[in-house]
mmCIF file of C-alpha atoms and ligand atoms in Angstrom:
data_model
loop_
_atom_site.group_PDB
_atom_site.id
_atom_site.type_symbol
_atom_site.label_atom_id
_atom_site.label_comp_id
_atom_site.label_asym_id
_atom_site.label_seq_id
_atom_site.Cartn_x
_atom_site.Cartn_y
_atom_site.Cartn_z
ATOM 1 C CA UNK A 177 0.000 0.000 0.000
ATOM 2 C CA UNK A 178 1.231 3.714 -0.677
ATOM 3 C CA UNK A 179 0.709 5.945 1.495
ATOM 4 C CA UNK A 180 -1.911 8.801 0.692
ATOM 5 C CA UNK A 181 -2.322 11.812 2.733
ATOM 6 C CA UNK A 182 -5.815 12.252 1.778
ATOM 7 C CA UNK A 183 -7.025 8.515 2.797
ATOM 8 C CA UNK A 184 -4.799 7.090 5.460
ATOM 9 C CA UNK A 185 -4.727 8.054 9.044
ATOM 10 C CA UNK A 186 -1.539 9.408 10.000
ATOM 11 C CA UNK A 187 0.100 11.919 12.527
ATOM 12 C CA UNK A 188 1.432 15.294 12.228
ATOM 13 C CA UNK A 189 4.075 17.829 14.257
ATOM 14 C CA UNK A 190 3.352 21.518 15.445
ATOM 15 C CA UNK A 191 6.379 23.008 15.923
ATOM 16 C CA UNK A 192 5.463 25.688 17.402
ATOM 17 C CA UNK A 193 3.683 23.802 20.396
ATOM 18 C CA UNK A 194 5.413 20.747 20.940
ATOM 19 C CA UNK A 195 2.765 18.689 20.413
ATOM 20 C CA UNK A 196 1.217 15.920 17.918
ATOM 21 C CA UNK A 197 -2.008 15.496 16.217
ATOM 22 C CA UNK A 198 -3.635 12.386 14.649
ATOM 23 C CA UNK A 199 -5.094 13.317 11.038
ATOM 24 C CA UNK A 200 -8.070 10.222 10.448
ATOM 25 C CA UNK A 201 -9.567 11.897 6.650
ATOM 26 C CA UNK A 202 -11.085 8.297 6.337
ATOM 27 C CA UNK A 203 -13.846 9.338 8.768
ATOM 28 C CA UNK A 204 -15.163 11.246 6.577
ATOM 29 C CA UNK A 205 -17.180 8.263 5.211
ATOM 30 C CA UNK A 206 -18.933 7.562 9.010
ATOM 31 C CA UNK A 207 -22.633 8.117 8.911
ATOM 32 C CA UNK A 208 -23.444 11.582 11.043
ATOM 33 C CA UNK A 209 -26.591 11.116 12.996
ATOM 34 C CA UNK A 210 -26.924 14.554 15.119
ATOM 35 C CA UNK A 211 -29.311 17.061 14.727
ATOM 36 C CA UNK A 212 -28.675 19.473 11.550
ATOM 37 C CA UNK A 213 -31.494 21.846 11.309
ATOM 38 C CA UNK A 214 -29.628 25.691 10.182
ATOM 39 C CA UNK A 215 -29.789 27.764 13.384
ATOM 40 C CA UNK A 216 -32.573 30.977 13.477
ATOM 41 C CA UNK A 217 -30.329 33.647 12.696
ATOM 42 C CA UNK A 218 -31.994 36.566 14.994
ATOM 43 C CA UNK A 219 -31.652 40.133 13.939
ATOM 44 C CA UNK A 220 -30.249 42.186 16.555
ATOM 45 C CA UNK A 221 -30.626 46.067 17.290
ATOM 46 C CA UNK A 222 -27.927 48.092 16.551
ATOM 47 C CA UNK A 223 -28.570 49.137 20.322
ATOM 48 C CA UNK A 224 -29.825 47.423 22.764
ATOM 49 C CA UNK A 225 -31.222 48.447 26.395
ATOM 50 C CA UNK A 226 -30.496 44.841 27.881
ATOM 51 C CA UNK A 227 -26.792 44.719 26.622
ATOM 52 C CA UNK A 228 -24.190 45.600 29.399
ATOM 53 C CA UNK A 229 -21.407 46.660 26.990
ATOM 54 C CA UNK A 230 -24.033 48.695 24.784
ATOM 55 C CA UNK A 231 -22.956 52.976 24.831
ATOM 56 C CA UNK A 232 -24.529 54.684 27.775
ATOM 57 C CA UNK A 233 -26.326 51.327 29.263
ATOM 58 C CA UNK A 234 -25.428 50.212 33.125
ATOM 59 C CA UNK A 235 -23.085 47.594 33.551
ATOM 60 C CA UNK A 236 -23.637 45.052 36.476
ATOM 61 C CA UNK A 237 -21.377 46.851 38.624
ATOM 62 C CA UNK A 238 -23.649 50.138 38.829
ATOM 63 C CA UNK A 239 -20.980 51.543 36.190
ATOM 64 C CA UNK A 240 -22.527 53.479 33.157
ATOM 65 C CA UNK A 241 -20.624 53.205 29.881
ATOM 66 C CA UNK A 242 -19.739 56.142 28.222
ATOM 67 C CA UNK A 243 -20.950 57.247 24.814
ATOM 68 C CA UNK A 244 -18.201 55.626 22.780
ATOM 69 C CA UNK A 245 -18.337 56.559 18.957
ATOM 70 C CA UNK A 246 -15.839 53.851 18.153
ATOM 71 C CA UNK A 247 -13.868 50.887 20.450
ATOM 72 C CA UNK A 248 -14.420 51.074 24.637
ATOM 73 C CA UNK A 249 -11.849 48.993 26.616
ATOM 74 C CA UNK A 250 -12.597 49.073 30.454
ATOM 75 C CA UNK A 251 -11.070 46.710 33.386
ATOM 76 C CA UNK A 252 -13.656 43.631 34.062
ATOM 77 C CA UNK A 253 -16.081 43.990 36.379
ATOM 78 C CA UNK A 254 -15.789 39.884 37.862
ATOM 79 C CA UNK A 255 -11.767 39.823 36.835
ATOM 80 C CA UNK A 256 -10.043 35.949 37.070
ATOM 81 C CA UNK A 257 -6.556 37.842 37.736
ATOM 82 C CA UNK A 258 -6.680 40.735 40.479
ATOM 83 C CA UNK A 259 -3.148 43.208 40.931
ATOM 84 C CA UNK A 260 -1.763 42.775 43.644
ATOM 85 C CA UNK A 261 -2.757 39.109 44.575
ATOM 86 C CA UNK A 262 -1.352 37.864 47.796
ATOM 87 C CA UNK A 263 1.728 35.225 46.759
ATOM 88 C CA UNK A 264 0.851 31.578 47.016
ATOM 89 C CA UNK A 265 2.238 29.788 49.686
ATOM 90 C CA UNK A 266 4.342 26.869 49.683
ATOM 91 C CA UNK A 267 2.629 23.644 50.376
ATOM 92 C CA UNK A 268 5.570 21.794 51.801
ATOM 93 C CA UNK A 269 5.060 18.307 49.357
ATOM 94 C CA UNK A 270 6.298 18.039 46.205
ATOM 95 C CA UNK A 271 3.205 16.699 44.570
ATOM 96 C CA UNK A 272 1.151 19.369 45.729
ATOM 97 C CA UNK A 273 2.784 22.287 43.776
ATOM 98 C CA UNK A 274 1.423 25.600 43.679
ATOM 99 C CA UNK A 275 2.201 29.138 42.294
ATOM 100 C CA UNK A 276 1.172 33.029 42.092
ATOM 101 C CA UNK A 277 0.210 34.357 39.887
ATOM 102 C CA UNK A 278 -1.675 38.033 39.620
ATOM 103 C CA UNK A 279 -2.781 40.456 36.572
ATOM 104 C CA UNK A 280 -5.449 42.785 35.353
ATOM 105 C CA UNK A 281 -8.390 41.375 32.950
ATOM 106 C CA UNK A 282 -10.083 44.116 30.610
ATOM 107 C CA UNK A 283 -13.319 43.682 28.264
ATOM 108 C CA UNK A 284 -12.763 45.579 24.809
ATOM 109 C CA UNK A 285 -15.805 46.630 22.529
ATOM 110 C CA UNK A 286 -14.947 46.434 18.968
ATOM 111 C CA UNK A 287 -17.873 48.819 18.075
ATOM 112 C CA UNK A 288 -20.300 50.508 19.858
ATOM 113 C CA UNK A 289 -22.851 48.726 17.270
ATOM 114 C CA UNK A 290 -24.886 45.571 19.425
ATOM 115 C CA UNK A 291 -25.641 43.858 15.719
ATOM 116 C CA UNK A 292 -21.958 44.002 13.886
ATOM 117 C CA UNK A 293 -19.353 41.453 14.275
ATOM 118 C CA UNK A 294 -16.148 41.805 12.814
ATOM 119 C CA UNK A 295 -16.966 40.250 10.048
ATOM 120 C CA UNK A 296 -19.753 42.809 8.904
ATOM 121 C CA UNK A 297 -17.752 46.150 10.342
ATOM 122 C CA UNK A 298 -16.526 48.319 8.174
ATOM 123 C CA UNK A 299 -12.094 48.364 7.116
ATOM 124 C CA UNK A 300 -12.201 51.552 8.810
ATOM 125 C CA UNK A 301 -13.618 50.310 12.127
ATOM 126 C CA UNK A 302 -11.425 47.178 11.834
ATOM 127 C CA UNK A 303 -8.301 49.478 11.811
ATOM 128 C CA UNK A 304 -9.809 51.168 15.175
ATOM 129 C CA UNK A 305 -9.740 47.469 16.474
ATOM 130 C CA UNK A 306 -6.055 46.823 15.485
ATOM 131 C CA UNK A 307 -4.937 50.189 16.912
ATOM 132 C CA UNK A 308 -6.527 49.466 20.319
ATOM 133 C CA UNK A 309 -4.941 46.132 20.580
ATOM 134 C CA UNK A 310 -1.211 47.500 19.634
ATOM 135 C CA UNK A 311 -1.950 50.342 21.916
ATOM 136 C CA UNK A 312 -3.154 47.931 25.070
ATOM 137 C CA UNK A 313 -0.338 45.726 24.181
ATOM 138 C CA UNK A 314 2.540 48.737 24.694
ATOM 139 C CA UNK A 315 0.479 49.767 27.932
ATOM 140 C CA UNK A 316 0.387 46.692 29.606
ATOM 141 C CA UNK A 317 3.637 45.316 28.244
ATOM 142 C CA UNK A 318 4.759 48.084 30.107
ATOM 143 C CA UNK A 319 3.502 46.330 33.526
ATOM 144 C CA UNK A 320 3.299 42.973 32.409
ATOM 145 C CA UNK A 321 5.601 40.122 30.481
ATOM 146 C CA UNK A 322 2.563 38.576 29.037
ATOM 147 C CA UNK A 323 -0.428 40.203 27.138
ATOM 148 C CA UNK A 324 -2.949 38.039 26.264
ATOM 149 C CA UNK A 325 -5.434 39.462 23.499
ATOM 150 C CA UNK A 326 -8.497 37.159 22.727
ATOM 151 C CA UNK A 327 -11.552 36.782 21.503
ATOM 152 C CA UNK A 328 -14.615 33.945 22.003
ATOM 153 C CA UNK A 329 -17.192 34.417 19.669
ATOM 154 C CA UNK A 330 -20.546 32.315 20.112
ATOM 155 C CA UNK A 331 -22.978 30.990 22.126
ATOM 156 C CA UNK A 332 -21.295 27.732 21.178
ATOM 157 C CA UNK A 333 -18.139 29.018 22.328
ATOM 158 C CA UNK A 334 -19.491 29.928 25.790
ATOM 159 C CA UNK A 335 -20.098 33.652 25.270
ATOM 160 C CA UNK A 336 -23.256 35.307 26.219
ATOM 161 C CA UNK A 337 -22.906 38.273 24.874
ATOM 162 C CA UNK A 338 -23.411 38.723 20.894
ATOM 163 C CA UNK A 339 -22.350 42.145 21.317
ATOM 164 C CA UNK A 340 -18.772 42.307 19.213
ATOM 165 C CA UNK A 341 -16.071 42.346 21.949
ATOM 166 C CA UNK A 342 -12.849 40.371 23.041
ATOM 167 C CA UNK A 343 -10.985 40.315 25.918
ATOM 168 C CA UNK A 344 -6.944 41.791 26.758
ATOM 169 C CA UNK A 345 -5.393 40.339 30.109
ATOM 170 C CA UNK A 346 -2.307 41.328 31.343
ATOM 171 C CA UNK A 347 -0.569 38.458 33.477
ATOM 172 C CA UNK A 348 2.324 38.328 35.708
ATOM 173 C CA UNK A 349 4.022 35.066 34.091
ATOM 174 C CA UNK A 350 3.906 33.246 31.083
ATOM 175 C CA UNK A 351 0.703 30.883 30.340
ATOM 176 C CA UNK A 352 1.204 27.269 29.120
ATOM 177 C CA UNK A 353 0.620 28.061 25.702
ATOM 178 C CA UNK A 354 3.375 31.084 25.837
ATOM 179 C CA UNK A 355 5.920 28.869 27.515
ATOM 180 C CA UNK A 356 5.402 26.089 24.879
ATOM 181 C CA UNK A 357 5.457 28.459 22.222
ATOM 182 C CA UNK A 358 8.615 30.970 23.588
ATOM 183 C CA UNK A 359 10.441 27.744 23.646
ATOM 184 C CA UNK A 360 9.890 26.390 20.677
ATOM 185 C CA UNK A 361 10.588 29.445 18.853
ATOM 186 C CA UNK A 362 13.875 30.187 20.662
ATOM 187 C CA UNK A 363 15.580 26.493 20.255
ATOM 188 C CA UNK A 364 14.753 27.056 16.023
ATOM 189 C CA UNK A 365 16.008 30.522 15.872
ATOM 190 C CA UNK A 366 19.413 29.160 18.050
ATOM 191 C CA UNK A 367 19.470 26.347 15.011
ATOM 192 C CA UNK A 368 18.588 28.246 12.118
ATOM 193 C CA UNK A 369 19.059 31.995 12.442
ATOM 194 C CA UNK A 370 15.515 33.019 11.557
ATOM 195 C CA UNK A 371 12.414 32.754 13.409
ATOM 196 C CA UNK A 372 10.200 29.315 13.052
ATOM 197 C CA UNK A 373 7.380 31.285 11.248
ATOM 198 C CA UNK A 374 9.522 33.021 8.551
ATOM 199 C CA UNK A 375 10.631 30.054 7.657
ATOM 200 C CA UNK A 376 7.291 28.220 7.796
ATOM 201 C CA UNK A 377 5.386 31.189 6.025
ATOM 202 C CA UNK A 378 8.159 30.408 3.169
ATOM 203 C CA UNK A 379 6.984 27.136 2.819
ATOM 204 C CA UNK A 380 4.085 27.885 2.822
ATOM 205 C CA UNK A 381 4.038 30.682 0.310
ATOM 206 C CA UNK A 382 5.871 27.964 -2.175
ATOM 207 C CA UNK A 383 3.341 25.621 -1.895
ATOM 208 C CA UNK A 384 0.515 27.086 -1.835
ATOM 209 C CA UNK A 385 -2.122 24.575 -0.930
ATOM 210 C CA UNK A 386 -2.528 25.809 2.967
ATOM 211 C CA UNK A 387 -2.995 29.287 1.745
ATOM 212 C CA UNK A 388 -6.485 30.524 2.968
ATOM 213 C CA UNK A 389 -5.601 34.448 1.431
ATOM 214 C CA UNK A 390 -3.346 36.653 1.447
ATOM 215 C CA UNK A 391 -1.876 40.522 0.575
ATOM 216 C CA UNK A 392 1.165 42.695 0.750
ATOM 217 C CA UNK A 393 1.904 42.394 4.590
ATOM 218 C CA UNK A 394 -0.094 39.516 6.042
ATOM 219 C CA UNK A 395 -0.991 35.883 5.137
ATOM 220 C CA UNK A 396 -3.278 33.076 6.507
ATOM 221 C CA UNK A 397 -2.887 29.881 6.295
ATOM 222 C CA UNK A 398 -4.364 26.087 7.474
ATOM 223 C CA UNK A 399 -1.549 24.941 9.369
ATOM 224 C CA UNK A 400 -0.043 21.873 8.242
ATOM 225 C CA UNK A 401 -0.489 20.697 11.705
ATOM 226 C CA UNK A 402 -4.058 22.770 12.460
ATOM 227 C CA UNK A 403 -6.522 20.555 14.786
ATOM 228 C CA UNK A 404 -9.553 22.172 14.795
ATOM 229 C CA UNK A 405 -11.305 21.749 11.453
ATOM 230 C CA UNK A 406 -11.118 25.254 10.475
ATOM 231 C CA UNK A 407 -8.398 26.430 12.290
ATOM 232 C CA UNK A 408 -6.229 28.696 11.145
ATOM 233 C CA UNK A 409 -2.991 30.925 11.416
ATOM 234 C CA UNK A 410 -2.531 34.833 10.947
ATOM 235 C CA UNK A 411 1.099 35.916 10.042
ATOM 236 C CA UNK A 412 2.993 38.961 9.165
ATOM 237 C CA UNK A 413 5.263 38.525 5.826
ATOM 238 C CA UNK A 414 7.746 40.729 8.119
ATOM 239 C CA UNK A 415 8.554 38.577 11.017
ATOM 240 C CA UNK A 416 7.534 41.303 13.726
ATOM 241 C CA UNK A 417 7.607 40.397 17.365
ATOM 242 C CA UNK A 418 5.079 42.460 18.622
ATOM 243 C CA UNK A 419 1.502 44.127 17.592
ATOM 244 C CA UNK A 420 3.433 47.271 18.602
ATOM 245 C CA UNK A 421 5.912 47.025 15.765
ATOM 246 C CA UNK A 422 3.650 46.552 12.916
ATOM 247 C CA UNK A 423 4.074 49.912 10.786
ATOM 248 C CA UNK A 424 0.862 51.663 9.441
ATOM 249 C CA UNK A 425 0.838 49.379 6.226
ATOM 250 C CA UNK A 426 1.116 46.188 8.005
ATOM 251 C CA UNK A 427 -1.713 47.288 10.451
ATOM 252 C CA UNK A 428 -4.005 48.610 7.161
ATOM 253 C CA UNK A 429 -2.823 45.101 5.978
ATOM 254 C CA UNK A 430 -4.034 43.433 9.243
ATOM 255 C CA UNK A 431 -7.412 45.351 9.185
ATOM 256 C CA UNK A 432 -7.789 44.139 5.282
ATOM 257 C CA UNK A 433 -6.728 40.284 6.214
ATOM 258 C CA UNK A 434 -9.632 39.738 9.190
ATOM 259 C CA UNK A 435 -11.904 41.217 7.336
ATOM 260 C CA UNK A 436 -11.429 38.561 4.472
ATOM 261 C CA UNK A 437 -11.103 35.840 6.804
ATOM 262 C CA UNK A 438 -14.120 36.394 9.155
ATOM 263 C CA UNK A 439 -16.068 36.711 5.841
ATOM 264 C CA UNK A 440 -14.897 33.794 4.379
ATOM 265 C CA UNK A 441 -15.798 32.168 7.963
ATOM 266 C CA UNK A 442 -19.183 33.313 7.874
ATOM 267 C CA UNK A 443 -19.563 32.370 4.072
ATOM 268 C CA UNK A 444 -18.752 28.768 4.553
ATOM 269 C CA UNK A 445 -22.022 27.777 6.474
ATOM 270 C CA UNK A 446 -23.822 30.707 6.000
ATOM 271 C CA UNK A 447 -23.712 31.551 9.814
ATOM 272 C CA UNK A 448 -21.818 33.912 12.111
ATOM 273 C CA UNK A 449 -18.922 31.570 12.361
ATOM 274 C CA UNK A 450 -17.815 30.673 15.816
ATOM 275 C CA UNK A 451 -14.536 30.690 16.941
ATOM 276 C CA UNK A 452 -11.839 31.632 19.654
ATOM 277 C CA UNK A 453 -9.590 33.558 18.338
ATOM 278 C CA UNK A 454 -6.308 35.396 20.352
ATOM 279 C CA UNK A 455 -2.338 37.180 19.527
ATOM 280 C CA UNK A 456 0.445 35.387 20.611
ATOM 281 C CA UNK A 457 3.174 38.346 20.196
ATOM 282 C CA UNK A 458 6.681 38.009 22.171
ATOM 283 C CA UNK A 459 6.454 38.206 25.896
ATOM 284 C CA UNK A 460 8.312 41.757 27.758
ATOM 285 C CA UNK A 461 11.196 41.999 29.537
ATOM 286 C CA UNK A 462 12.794 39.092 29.059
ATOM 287 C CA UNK A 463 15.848 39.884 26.616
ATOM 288 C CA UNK A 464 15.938 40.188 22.555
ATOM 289 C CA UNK A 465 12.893 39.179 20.820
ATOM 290 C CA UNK A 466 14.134 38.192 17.736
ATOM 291 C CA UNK A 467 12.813 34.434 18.005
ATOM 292 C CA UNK A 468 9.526 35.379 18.126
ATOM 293 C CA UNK A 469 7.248 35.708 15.323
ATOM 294 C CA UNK A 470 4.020 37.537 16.039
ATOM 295 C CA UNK A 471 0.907 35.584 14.763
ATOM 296 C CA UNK A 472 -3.043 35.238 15.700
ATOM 297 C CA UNK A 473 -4.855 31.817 16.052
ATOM 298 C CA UNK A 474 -7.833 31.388 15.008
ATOM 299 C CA UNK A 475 -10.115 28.122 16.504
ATOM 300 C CA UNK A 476 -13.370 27.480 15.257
ATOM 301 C CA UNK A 477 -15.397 24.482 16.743
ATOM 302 C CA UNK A 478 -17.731 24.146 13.345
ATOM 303 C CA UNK A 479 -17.125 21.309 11.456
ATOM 304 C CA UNK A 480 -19.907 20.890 8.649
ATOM 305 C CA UNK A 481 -22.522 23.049 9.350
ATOM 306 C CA UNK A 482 -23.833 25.667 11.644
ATOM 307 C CA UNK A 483 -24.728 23.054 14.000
ATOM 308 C CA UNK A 484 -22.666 20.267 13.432
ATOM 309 C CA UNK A 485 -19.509 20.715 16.006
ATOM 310 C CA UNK A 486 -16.232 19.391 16.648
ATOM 311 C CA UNK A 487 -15.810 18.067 20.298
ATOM 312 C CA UNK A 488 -12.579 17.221 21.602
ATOM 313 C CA UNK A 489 -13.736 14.215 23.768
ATOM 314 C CA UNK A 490 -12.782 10.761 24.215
ATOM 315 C CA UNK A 491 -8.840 10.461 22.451
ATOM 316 C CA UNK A 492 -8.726 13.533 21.788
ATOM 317 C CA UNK A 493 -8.745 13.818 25.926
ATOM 318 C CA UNK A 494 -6.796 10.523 26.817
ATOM 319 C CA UNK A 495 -4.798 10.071 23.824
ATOM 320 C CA UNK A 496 -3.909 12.992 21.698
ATOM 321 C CA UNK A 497 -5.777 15.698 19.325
ATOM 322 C CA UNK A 498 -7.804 14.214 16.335
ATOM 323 C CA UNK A 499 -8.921 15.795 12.897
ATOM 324 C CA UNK A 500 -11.221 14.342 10.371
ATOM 325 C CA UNK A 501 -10.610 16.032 6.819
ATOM 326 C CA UNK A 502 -7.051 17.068 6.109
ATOM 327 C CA UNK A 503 -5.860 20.631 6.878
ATOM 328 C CA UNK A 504 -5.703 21.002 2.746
ATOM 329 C CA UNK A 505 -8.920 20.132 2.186
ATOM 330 C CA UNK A 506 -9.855 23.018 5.038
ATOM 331 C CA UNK A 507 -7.696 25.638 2.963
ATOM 332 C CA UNK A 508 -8.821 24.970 -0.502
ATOM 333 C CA UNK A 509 -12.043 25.273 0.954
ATOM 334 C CA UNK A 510 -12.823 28.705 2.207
ATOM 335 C CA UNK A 511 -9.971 29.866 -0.213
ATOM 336 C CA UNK A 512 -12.609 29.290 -2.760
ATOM 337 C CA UNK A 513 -15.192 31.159 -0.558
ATOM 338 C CA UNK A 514 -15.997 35.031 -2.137
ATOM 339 C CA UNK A 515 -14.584 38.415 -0.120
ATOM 340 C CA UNK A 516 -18.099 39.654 -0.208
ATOM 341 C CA UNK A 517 -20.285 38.616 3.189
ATOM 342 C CA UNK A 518 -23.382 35.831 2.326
ATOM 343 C CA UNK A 519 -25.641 38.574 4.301
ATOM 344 C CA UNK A 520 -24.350 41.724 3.366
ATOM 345 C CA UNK A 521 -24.301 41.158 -0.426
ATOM 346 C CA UNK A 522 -27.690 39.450 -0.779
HETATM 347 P P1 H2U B 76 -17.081 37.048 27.336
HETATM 348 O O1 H2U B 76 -18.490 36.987 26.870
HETATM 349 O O2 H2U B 76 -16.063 36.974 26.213
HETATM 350 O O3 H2U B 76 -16.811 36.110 28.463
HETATM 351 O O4 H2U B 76 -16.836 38.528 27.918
HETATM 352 C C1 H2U B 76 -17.767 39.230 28.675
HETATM 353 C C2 H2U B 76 -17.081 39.684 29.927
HETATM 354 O O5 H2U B 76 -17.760 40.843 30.434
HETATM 355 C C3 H2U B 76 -17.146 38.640 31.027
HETATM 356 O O6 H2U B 76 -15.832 38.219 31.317
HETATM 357 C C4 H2U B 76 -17.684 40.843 31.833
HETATM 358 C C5 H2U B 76 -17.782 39.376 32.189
HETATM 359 O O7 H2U B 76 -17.071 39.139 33.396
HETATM 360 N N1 H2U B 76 -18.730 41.690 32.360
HETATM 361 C C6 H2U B 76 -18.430 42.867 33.024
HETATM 362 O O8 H2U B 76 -17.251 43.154 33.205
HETATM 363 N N2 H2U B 76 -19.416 43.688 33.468
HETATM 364 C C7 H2U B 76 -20.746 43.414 33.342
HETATM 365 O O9 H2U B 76 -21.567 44.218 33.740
HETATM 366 C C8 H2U B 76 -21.189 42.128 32.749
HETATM 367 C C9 H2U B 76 -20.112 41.263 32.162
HETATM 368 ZN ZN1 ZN B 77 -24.664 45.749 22.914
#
């Protein structure tokens, strides 16, 4: 038998995590027997009375929001991370380790519009998002050696709240995902001289078939080693560190690339597309930066339809990460997907 990346179950590497992932395309043949009815798709106020991150409505905490005309970032009212957080104390046993860890969490309103999502706001706006995020990343950097920006984006997803927002959390330490990802990118650039992602974008770039879209500054791509079925990876061209060293092209460039991507999201089932999306830029104060590639992730749970989701259950939770189709099959797929939004353009 010869092998065949499209039929036979195999596994693949993320360098940039450390970690491996089973690819099973054969299961695409398995009967599906879950529910697969399209979701109602409800059509929201641009404002709404009940919304607590709506302009001039009362947040939970008695606090009014202002009157923003464009992005509002305040500090969350029910923070996980509180500055300063008394240390945590030793246990005294080895197997009961423990550490501190304190921060600041902060809720960040794309728009002050209750019925856009990023996908349906206009470049202009977009660029308003990307400013905020480079400008929260330079303030807390300035406190903090990890900035996490993220968003979740539906119900699905676990957020309430269909108003467009994300969240920015400073943190004392790196996360898991930093550490994995710090490393990784620091033992390649000792071994090769450039950062991971340059030379994985190159790759990329020559092969084409993980390319999602792409434009003078920025790319997106399927990762070769993506899990989630539609999961995929944001890069600079320019391996910057940092949101805060993009230069005004590459952040017009940004603004352009999301916007093509959400659409293309929302195009493929005809839904607002689901995901978690976050930046993973170099952490502060700790030395040169020149391993470190800036790039988002994005994670959508949807797997073929607006109902029909991905869970990562059973080996996915004792054994390792799973995928169905391949992550080619993902790319040539909402590559082919138009620029223009299913709802806007009808
Ligand atoms: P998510 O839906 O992405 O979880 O973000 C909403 C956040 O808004 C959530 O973390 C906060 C919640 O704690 N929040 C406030 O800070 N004030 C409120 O009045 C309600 C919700
Ligand atoms: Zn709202």
């Amino acid at each position: 038998m010869i092998f065949d990346e499209t039929a036979h179950p195999h596994r693949r590497y993320n360098p940039l995590s450390d970690r491996w992932v089973q690819v099973s395309p054969n299961r695409n043949q398995r009967p599906w027997q879950g529910k697969e009815e399209a979701p109602a798709e409800t059509i929201r106020p641009t404002h709404d009375s009940n919304c607590y991150l709506c302009p001039r409505n009362t947040r939970v905490g008695g606090v009014k929001n202002p009157d923003y005309p464009d992005t509002f970032i305040f500090t969350n009212d029910f923070s996980s991370l509180t500055d300063p957080c008394p240390p945590a104390t030793d246990t005294g046993h080895p197997l009961l380790r423990r550490g501190s860890v304190s921060g600041t969490c902060r809720v960040f309103c794309y728009s002050p519009r209750h019925d856009l999502t990023l996908a349906e706001m206009p470049l202009g706006a977009i660029c308003k998002v990307v400013d905020a995020w480079a400008g929260q990343t330079e303030e807390l950097g300035r406190r903090y050696p990890w900035v996490q920006i993220f968003e979740n984006k539906g119900a699905i997803m676990g957020c309430s709240n269909p108003h467009p927002h994300g969240q920015i959390w400073g943190v004392d330490r790196l996360p898991e995902e930093a550490r994995r990802e710090d490393a990784c990118q620091r033992a390649w650039h000792a071994d090769h001289g450039k950062t991971l992602l340059a030379d994985y974008l190159r790759l990329e770039e020559e092969r084409g078939e993980r390319i999602v879209a792409t434009n003078d500054t920025w790319t997106v791509l399927v990762p070769f080693w993506a899990l989630w079925p539609f999961e995929t990876l944001v890069l600079p061209r320019r391996p910057a560190a940092r949101l805060t060293d993009l230069t005004d092209a590459e952040r017009a460039g940004l603004a352009d690339i999301l916007q093509r991507l959400t659409v293309r999201y929302d195009n493929l089932f005809e839904t607002s597309f689901p995901y978690t999306m976050g930046w993973h830029g170099a952490p502060w104060g700790n030395g040169p930066t020149t391993h470190w590639h800036l790039h988002a992730h994005f994670y959508p749970p949807l797997l073929r339809s607006a109902t029909v989701q991905k869970f990562m259950v059973g080996y996915e939770m004792l054994g390792e990460g799973q995928r169905d189709f391949t992550p080619e099959e993902a790319a040539q797929r909402l590559r082919a997907l138009p620029d223009a939004h299913y709802a806007l353009s009808a």
